[in-house]
């Protein structure tokens, strides 16, 4: 087998993988676009049905105003949620002094516990090594 054949086989395998990936991306794009179209159609038909249901009770104008108010409320809620999510977090406050003292006293105890664990592991290792 020549070097050209090896390179051609490698590139054809890579091309097949890329072709498979693009086919998958194309299929997903088509499915997502059909899903988005169906969602928009569902909103249009639901609004139309809502207007038809509200017209006998509140009139033509108020039925449309109620639906417009609902969509405005949804938009404001989404914008408020996005704004609150993008807001930077508040910096951490300094703990009170008595809390800092408790943490300072806790550190040597944690170090002693860790030292005992390491010592026990080393003792177990040395005892196992003797056998």
XYZ file of N, CA, C and O in Angstrom, residues 1-126:
504
model
N 0.850 -1.175 0.000
C 0.000 0.000 0.000
C 0.892 1.233 0.000
O 1.812 1.333 0.797
N 0.621 2.126 -0.863
C 1.422 3.340 -0.982
C 0.960 4.394 0.012
O -0.123 4.306 0.582
N 1.806 5.389 0.186
C 1.489 6.490 1.085
C 0.258 7.248 0.608
O -0.573 7.685 1.420
N 0.086 7.374 -0.690
C -1.089 8.061 -1.234
C -2.372 7.314 -0.883
O -3.394 7.932 -0.590
N -2.324 5.992 -0.930
C -3.504 5.200 -0.594
C -3.868 5.350 0.879
O -5.044 5.445 1.243
N -2.844 5.374 1.739
C -3.087 5.544 3.177
C -3.707 6.909 3.449
O -4.676 7.041 4.209
N -3.152 7.945 2.827
C -3.686 9.302 3.025
C -5.106 9.407 2.480
O -5.982 10.027 3.114
N -5.373 8.791 1.350
C -6.719 8.837 0.766
C -7.718 8.115 1.669
O -8.841 8.586 1.875
N -7.291 6.974 2.222
C -8.181 6.236 3.121
C -8.467 7.040 4.385
O -9.600 7.077 4.884
N -7.450 7.710 4.931
C -7.638 8.521 6.135
C -8.568 9.694 5.865
O -9.469 9.995 6.658
N -8.353 10.377 4.736
C -9.207 11.521 4.422
C -10.626 11.105 4.083
O -11.576 11.817 4.385
N -10.802 9.957 3.457
C -12.157 9.518 3.134
C -12.908 9.150 4.410
O -14.109 9.403 4.529
N -12.188 8.570 5.373
C -12.829 8.284 6.668
C -13.224 9.554 7.392
O -14.304 9.652 7.967
N -12.336 10.544 7.377
C -12.635 11.826 8.013
C -13.777 12.524 7.294
O -14.646 13.139 7.922
N -13.791 12.439 5.970
C -14.871 13.064 5.199
C -16.199 12.397 5.494
O -17.239 13.065 5.558
N -16.180 11.085 5.696
C -17.423 10.384 6.022
C -17.942 10.826 7.378
O -19.150 10.990 7.568
N -17.019 11.038 8.339
C -17.445 11.508 9.663
C -18.025 12.904 9.578
O -19.032 13.213 10.202
N -17.385 13.772 8.801
C -17.887 15.144 8.650
C -19.234 15.129 7.936
O -20.152 15.864 8.318
N -19.377 14.297 6.938
C -20.641 14.206 6.213
C -21.743 13.711 7.139
O -22.864 14.227 7.115
N -21.408 12.733 7.990
C -22.400 12.246 8.953
C -22.793 13.321 9.947
O -23.960 13.456 10.315
N -21.811 14.107 10.389
C -22.095 15.177 11.343
C -22.949 16.263 10.706
O -23.881 16.780 11.337
N -22.642 16.624 9.457
C -23.448 17.660 8.805
C -24.856 17.156 8.518
O -25.814 17.932 8.592
N -24.984 15.873 8.206
C -26.326 15.326 7.984
C -27.137 15.376 9.274
O -28.326 15.713 9.260
N -26.477 15.071 10.390
C -27.172 15.128 11.678
C -27.560 16.567 12.020
O -28.679 16.822 12.483
N -26.645 17.510 11.773
C -26.957 18.922 12.026
C -28.093 19.414 11.133
O -28.975 20.153 11.582
N -28.079 19.004 9.872
C -29.130 19.402 8.944
C -30.474 18.840 9.401
O -31.483 19.548 9.415
N -30.486 17.566 9.802
C -31.726 16.943 10.268
C -32.246 17.658 11.511
O -33.440 17.957 11.626
N -31.336 17.965 12.465
C -31.755 18.670 13.677
C -32.283 20.061 13.351
O -33.261 20.517 13.953
N -31.637 20.754 12.411
C -32.102 22.094 12.034
C -33.500 22.036 11.429
O -34.359 22.870 11.737
N -33.748 21.041 10.590
C -35.079 20.902 9.981
C -36.119 20.594 11.053
O -37.201 21.201 11.079
N -35.777 19.691 11.962
C -36.740 19.336 13.010
C -37.017 20.505 13.945
O -38.166 20.735 14.345
N -35.972 21.268 14.305
C -36.185 22.428 15.168
C -37.000 23.511 14.457
O -37.826 24.176 15.086
N -36.791 23.690 13.169
C -37.576 24.691 12.450
C -39.038 24.267 12.349
O -39.939 25.104 12.473
N -39.301 22.970 12.137
C -40.691 22.486 12.123
C -41.314 22.666 13.506
O -42.488 23.064 13.625
N -40.528 22.406 14.548
C -41.031 22.581 15.914
C -41.351 24.059 16.184
O -42.387 24.369 16.776
N -40.475 24.969 15.765
C -40.722 26.396 15.962
C -41.950 26.857 15.183
O -42.781 27.619 15.696
N -42.088 26.394 13.937
C -43.258 26.741 13.136
C -44.531 26.244 13.805
O -45.537 26.959 13.869
N -44.494 25.011 14.326
C -45.673 24.459 15.005
C -46.001 25.245 16.264
O -47.176 25.468 16.582
N -44.973 25.685 16.984
C -45.205 26.481 18.191
C -45.848 27.817 17.867
O -46.775 28.258 18.548
N -45.363 28.467 16.815
C -45.948 29.751 16.409
C -47.388 29.554 15.948
O -48.279 30.348 16.288
N -47.633 28.497 15.187
C -48.999 28.213 14.733
C -49.921 27.942 15.920
O -51.074 28.387 15.931
N -49.412 27.230 16.928
C -50.227 26.952 18.121
C -50.576 28.239 18.851
O -51.717 28.416 19.315
N -49.628 29.161 18.943
C -49.903 30.441 19.609
C -50.927 31.236 18.815
O -51.848 31.842 19.392
N -50.819 31.230 17.487
C -51.764 31.972 16.651
C -53.170 31.402 16.806
O -54.148 32.147 17.008
N -53.293 30.079 16.732
C -54.618 29.470 16.854
C -55.193 29.631 18.266
O -56.395 29.833 18.439
N -54.328 29.543 19.296
C -54.808 29.744 20.665
C -55.281 31.176 20.868
O -56.286 31.426 21.541
N -54.559 32.157 20.283
C -55.013 33.540 20.413
C -56.325 33.773 19.693
O -57.202 34.480 20.185
N -56.446 33.167 18.529
C -57.694 33.315 17.778
C -58.866 32.719 18.554
O -59.937 33.327 18.651
N -58.648 31.536 19.124
C -59.714 30.907 19.910
C -60.021 31.718 21.160
O -61.191 31.834 21.567
N -58.999 32.298 21.782
C -59.234 33.121 22.970
C -60.057 34.356 22.628
O -60.960 34.741 23.381
N -59.750 34.971 21.505
C -60.518 36.150 21.090
C -61.970 35.767 20.829
O -62.896 36.465 21.260
N -62.169 34.654 20.122
C -63.541 34.210 19.849
C -64.296 33.879 21.123
O -65.497 34.104 21.229
N -63.599 33.332 22.112
C -64.258 32.986 23.376
C -64.559 34.226 24.209
O -65.554 34.262 24.937
N -63.709 35.242 24.135
C -63.907 36.443 24.948
C -64.877 37.443 24.334
O -65.492 38.237 25.055
N -65.012 37.449 23.013
C -65.848 38.449 22.352
C -67.286 38.496 22.866
O -67.816 39.585 23.104
N -67.972 37.371 23.072
C -69.354 37.482 23.561
C -69.456 38.063 24.973
O -70.470 38.657 25.334
N -68.398 37.909 25.775
C -68.469 38.346 27.169
C -68.035 39.798 27.368
O -68.640 40.519 28.165
N -66.977 40.236 26.649
C -66.453 41.572 26.895
C -66.483 42.468 25.667
O -66.175 43.655 25.776
N -66.771 41.955 24.507
C -66.818 42.761 23.287
C -65.556 42.569 22.457
O -64.574 41.974 22.885
N -65.629 43.109 21.225
C -64.533 42.919 20.266
C -63.233 43.589 20.722
O -62.166 42.987 20.694
N -63.341 44.844 21.117
C -62.139 45.614 21.445
C -61.491 45.088 22.717
O -60.271 44.870 22.773
N -62.282 44.862 23.743
C -61.719 44.429 25.016
C -61.140 43.016 24.942
O -60.172 42.701 25.634
N -61.694 42.177 24.097
C -61.135 40.831 23.931
C -59.709 40.923 23.390
O -58.800 40.250 23.866
N -59.507 41.778 22.412
C -58.168 41.947 21.854
C -57.233 42.647 22.839
O -56.041 42.327 22.918
N -57.768 43.585 23.614
C -56.944 44.260 24.616
C -56.518 43.294 25.727
O -55.385 43.365 26.211
N -57.402 42.412 26.134
C -57.053 41.423 27.157
C -55.941 40.515 26.656
O -54.974 40.231 27.362
N -56.056 40.069 25.423
C -55.031 39.195 24.854
C -53.706 39.942 24.689
O -52.637 39.397 24.976
N -53.758 41.202 24.254
C -52.537 42.000 24.136
C -51.899 42.211 25.510
O -50.668 42.151 25.647
N -52.704 42.435 26.518
C -52.188 42.583 27.881
C -51.522 41.308 28.376
O -50.478 41.350 29.035
N -52.099 40.168 28.027
C -51.501 38.889 28.418
C -50.128 38.719 27.775
O -49.156 38.350 28.433
N -50.032 39.007 26.472
C -48.743 38.873 25.790
C -47.733 39.892 26.311
O -46.539 39.597 26.422
N -48.191 41.097 26.649
C -47.291 42.095 27.231
C -46.790 41.629 28.594
O -45.608 41.808 28.921
N -47.652 41.015 29.384
C -47.252 40.486 30.687
C -46.215 39.374 30.538
O -45.234 39.323 31.278
N -46.410 38.504 29.558
C -45.437 37.439 29.303
C -44.096 38.039 28.902
O -43.039 37.627 29.395
N -44.108 39.038 28.023
C -42.862 39.666 27.572
C -42.145 40.369 28.720
O -40.924 40.249 28.871
N -42.890 41.094 29.557
C -42.279 41.787 30.687
C -41.701 40.783 31.684
O -40.610 40.983 32.227
N -42.397 39.681 31.910
C -41.900 38.654 32.822
C -40.601 38.041 32.305
O -39.652 37.851 33.063
N -40.538 37.749 31.018
C -39.319 37.184 30.440
C -38.171 38.183 30.523
O -37.049 37.826 30.908
N -38.425 39.441 30.180
C -37.382 40.457 30.245
C -36.898 40.676 31.674
O -35.696 40.821 31.918
N -37.808 40.678 32.631
C -37.425 40.840 34.031
C -36.592 39.653 34.499
O -35.590 39.821 35.206
N -36.973 38.454 34.103
C -36.199 37.269 34.463
C -34.805 37.295 33.872
O -33.821 36.968 34.547
N -34.689 37.704 32.605
C -33.369 37.808 31.977
C -32.523 38.894 32.624
O -31.321 38.728 32.816
N -33.141 39.997 32.981
C -32.416 41.083 33.627
C -31.910 40.658 34.998
O -30.767 40.932 35.361
N -32.747 39.966 35.772
C -32.327 39.508 37.091
C -31.254 38.424 36.996
O -30.372 38.340 37.843
N -31.327 37.606 35.960
C -30.331 36.549 35.800
C -28.980 37.112 35.379
O -27.941 36.540 35.709
N -28.963 38.219 34.664
C -27.700 38.783 34.199
C -27.093 39.755 35.205
O -25.974 40.218 35.012
N -27.800 40.064 36.269
C -27.301 40.973 37.281
C -26.108 40.344 37.995
O -26.138 39.171 38.343
N -25.026 41.110 38.240
C -23.882 40.521 38.944
C -24.235 40.226 40.397
O -25.061 40.901 41.011
N -23.599 39.192 40.908
C -23.846 38.804 42.300
C -23.236 39.841 43.238
O -22.214 40.452 42.947
N -23.869 39.998 44.389
C -23.363 40.925 45.384
C -22.089 40.344 46.007
O -21.996 39.131 46.210
N -21.098 41.169 46.302
C -19.878 40.641 46.915
C -20.159 40.091 48.304
O -21.074 40.535 48.996
N -19.364 39.112 48.677
C -19.557 38.489 49.990
C -19.229 39.500 51.081
O -18.270 40.265 50.975
N -20.010 39.485 52.121
C -19.782 40.400 53.233
C -18.728 39.822 54.162
O -18.504 38.623 54.219
N -18.081 40.700 54.903
C -17.058 40.277 55.850
C -17.756 39.661 57.056
O -18.679 40.253 57.616
N -17.333 38.452 57.476
C -17.991 37.844 58.628
C -17.677 38.613 59.904
O -16.629 39.263 60.002
N -18.570 38.551 60.868
C -18.299 39.252 62.124
C -17.074 38.651 62.820
O -16.705 37.513 62.566
N -16.436 39.415 63.728
C -15.197 38.951 64.360
C -15.351 37.646 65.144
O -14.457 36.824 65.144
N -16.470 37.440 65.815
C -16.616 36.207 66.599
C -16.679 34.980 65.691
O -16.249 33.901 66.062
N -17.177 35.151 64.487
C -17.208 34.048 63.525
C -15.790 33.735 63.046
O -15.422 32.579 62.865
N -14.989 34.787 62.851
C -13.604 34.588 62.416
C -12.804 33.877 63.495
O -11.962 33.030 63.201
N -13.076 34.188 64.761
C -12.371 33.524 65.857
C -12.737 32.046 65.921
O -11.882 31.196 66.168
N -14.005 31.727 65.684
C -14.420 30.331 65.706
C -13.747 29.557 64.576
O -13.329 28.411 64.750
N -13.622 30.178 63.412
C -12.947 29.518 62.297
C -11.464 29.336 62.586
O -10.881 28.311 62.255
N -10.840 30.340 63.217
C -9.423 30.245 63.532
C -9.165 29.130 64.540
O -8.152 28.444 64.474
N -10.066 28.930 65.484
C -9.907 27.858 66.467
C -10.173 26.495 65.847
O -9.643 25.480 66.300
N -10.974 26.440 64.805
C -11.330 25.183 64.177
C -10.218 24.656 63.271
O -10.075 23.455 63.097
N -9.387 25.522 62.735
C -8.337 25.115 61.798
C -7.305 24.184 62.425
O -6.964 23.168 61.830
N -6.771 24.473 63.637
C -5.805 23.529 64.221
C -6.428 22.155 64.509
O -5.764 21.127 64.352
N -7.709 22.142 64.874
C -8.369 20.866 65.138
C -8.493 20.066 63.850
O -8.271 18.845 63.842
N -8.829 20.723 62.757
C -8.923 20.023 61.473
C -7.553 19.529 61.029
O -7.427 18.431 60.491
N -6.517 20.332 61.262
C -5.165 19.909 60.905
C -4.747 18.689 61.718
O -4.133 17.756 61.186
N -5.076 18.666 63.004
C -4.732 17.522 63.860
C -5.467 16.269 63.384
O -4.883 15.171 63.363
N -6.728 16.400 63.002
C -7.472 15.241 62.497
C -6.847 14.719 61.220
O -6.686 13.513 61.036
N -6.482 15.613 60.316
C -5.852 15.216 59.062
C -4.503 14.543 59.324
O -4.167 13.531 58.701
N -3.734 15.079 60.263
C -2.439 14.489 60.598
C -2.618 13.082 61.158
O -1.837 12.178 60.841
N -3.625 12.874 61.985
C -3.871 11.531 62.545
C -4.264 10.549 61.453
O -3.841 9.381 61.461
N -5.054 10.983 60.496
C -5.456 10.099 59.397
C -4.247 9.709 58.562
O -4.041 8.540 58.241
N -3.387 10.688 58.241
C -2.183 10.405 57.458
C -1.263 9.462 58.240
O -0.689 8.513 57.684
N -1.136 9.687 59.526
C -0.289 8.831 60.367
C -0.819 7.403 60.414
O -0.050 6.426 60.330
N -2.133 7.236 60.498
C -2.723 5.897 60.526
C -2.512 5.188 59.198
O -2.212 3.979 59.164
N -2.630 5.908 58.096
C -2.407 5.299 56.784
C -0.955 4.865 56.653
O -0.658 3.765 56.173
N -0.027 5.714 57.091
C 1.390 5.357 57.004
C 1.721 4.170 57.902
O 2.506 3.285 57.516
N 1.138 4.091 59.075
C 1.356 2.958 59.979
C 0.818 1.681 59.365
O 1.483 0.634 59.396
N -0.373 1.754 58.779
C -0.945 0.580 58.122
C -0.102 0.130 56.955
O 0.107 -1.078 56.746
N 0.450 1.055 56.203
C 1.307 0.720 55.073
C 2.585 0.040 55.540
O 3.025 -0.959 54.988
N 3.193 0.595 56.599
C 4.440 0.009 57.084
C 4.213 -1.371 57.693
O 5.055 -2.273 57.563
